[in-house]
XYZ file of C-alpha atoms in Angstrom:
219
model
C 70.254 109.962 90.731
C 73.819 108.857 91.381
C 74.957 110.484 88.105
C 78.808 109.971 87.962
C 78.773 107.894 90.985
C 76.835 105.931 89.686
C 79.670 102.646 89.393
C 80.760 103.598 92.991
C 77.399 104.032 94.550
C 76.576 100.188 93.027
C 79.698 99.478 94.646
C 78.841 100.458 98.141
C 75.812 98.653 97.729
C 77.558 95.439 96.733
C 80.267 95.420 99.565
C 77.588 96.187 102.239
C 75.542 93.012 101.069
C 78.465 90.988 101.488
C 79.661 92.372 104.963
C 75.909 91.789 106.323
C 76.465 88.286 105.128
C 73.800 88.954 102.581
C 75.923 87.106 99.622
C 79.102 85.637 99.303
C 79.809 87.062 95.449
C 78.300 90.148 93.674
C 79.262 90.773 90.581
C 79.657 94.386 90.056
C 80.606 97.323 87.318
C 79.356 99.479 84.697
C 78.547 100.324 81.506
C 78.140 103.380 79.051
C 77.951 104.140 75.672
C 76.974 108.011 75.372
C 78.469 109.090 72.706
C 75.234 110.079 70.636
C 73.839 112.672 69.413
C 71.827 113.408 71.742
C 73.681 112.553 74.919
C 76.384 115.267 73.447
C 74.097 118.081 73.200
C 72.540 117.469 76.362
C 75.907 117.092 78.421
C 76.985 119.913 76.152
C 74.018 122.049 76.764
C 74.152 121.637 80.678
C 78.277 122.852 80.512
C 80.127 119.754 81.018
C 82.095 119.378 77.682
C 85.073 120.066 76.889
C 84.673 123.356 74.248
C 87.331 125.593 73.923
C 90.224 123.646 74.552
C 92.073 121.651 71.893
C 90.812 118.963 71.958
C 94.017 116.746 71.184
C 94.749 117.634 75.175
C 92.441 115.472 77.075
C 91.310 116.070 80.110
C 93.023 118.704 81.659
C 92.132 117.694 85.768
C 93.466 120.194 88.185
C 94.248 122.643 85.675
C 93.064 126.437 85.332
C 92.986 126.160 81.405
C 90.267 123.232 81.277
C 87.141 124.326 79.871
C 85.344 120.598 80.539
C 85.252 116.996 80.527
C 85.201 114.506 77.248
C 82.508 111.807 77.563
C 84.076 108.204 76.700
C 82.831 105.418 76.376
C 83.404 101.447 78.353
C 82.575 98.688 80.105
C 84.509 96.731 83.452
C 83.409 94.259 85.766
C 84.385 93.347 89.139
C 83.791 90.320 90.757
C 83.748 90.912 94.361
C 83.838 88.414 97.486
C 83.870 87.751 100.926
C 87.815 87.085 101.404
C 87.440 83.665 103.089
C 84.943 82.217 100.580
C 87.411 83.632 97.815
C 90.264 81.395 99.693
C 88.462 78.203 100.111
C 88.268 78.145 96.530
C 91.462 79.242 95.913
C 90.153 81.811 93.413
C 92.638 84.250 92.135
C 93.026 87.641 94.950
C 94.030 91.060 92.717
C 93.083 93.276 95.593
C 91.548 93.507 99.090
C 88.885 96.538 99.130
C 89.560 97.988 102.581
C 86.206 100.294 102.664
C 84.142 102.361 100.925
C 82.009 105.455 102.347
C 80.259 107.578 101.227
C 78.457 111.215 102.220
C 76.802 114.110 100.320
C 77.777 117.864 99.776
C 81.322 119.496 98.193
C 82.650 120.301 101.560
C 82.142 116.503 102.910
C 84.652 115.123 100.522
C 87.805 115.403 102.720
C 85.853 113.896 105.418
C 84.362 111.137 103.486
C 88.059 110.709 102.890
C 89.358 110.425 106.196
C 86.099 108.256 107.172
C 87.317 105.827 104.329
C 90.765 105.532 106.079
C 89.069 105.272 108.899
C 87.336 102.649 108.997
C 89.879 100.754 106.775
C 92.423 101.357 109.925
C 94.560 102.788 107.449
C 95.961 106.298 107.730
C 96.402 108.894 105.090
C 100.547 108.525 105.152
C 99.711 104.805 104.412
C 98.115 105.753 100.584
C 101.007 105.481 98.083
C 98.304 105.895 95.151
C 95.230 108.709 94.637
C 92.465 108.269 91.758
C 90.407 111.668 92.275
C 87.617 112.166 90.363
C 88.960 115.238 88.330
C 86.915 115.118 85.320
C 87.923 118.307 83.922
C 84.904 120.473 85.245
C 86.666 123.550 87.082
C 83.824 123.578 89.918
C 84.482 119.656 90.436
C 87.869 119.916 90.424
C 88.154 123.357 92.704
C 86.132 121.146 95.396
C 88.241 118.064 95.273
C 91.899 119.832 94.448
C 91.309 121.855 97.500
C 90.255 118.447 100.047
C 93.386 116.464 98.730
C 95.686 119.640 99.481
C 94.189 119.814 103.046
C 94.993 116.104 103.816
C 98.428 116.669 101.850
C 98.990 119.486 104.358
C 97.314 117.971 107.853
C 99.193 114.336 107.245
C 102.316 116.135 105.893
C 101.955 113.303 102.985
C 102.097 113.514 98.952
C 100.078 110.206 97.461
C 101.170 109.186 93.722
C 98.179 111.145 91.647
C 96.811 109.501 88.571
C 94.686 110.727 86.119
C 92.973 107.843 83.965
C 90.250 109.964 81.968
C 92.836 111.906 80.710
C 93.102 109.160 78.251
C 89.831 107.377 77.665
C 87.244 110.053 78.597
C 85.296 109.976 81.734
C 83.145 106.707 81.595
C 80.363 107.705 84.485
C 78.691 105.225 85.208
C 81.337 102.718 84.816
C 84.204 104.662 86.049
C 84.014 103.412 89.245
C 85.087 100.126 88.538
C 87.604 100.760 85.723
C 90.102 103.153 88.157
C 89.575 100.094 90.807
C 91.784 97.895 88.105
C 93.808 100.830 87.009
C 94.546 101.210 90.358
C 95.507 97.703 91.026
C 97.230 97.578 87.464
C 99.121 100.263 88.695
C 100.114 98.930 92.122
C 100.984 95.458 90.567
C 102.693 96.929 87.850
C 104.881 99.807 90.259
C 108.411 99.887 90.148
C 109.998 96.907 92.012
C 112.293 99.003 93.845
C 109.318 100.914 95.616
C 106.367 99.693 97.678
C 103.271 100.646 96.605
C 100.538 98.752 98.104
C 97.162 100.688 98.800
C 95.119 103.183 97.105
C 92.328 105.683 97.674
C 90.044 106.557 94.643
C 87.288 108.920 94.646
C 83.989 109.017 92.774
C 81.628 111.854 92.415
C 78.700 112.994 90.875
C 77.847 116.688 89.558
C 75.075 116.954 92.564
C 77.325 116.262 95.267
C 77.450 112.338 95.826
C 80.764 111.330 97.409
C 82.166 107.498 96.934
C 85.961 107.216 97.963
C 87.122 103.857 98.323
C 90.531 102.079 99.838
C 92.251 98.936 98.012
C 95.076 97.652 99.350
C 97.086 94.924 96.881
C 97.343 91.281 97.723
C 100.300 88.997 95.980
């Protein structure tokens, strides 16, 4: 069970079947709506929610005081294609997905990183935006805090960190696809007088799933 990675798992999937030539267009994203009953006392009962903290806050990510994450609730869609089918129809191009990897265990995250870059012949000084996961959970967060300050410290590089769920809840399953078009929002949307092109967002479940994946914007 993908869990929170759910969205980027499908994702991975998706951009495989179009590299093997499998399909030309996959239409791809996520949806949740978990805010019942139920789903709250089970995410509350297995110590993900937010408790003690006010509650006006957020999502705290990164930060010592959080106590948990807030479930929201969502919907996005991406419509993902091979880049020269997408030109012969002269369909609109938001953003070029460079890669996506993924591995499995807390201390593969920095490399799944790296292997990301990797393979998109990018390097880590070449990522003007981050997405991390940080959903609030102090475990989570340790794990991924600690990969992004290794890279911050090996590449001698700071990206631009955002923070999303801090204002709409974390989404799981489609969370994936909604920080792919905050991220290009963002990039399309950055200050004119600096260049922001490319991005790196990770998504992770509780178990230990890794998805990080590179966008790079196209005008």
């Amino acid at each position: 069970m993908a869990d929170k990675a759910t969205g980027g798992v499908a994702m991975f999937s998706a951009i495989n079947s179009i590299k093997r030539g499998d399909n030309d267009i996959v239409i791809c994203g996520g949806t949740e709506a978990p805010l019942t009953l139920l789903s709250g006392i089970c995410h509350y009962e297995a110590g993900e929610l937010l408790d003690k903290n006010d509650e006006k806050e957020g999502i705290l990510p990164f930060c010592s005081k959080s106590d948990g994450t807030i479930l929201g609730e969502g919907s996005s869609v991406l419509i993902l294609e091979e880049y020269e089918h997408a030109l012969d129809r002269n369909a609109p191009i938001y953003a070029e997905i460079k890669n996506i990897s993924t591995n499995f265990g807390d201390d593969s995250l920095e490399l799944n990183m790296e292997n990301c870059l990797v393979q998109s012949k990018l390097e880590y000084k070449d990522i003007d935006l981050l997405l991390p996961e940080a959903n609030g959970i102090v475990k989570n967060d340790n794990v991924e805090n600690q990969a992004i300050s290794n890279l911050n410290l090996k590449y001698n590089h700071q990206p631009n960190l955002k923070f999303p769920k801090k204002y709409y809840g974390h989404l799981y399953g489609a969370q994936a696809s909604t920080d792919v078009i905050a991220a290009i929002l963002y990039l399309k949307n950055a200050d004119k007088n600096s260049i922001k092109t490319r991005a790196l967002i990770n998504n992770r479940s509780k178990e230990g799933i890794n998805v990080s994946i590179a966008i790079e914007k196209i005008d």
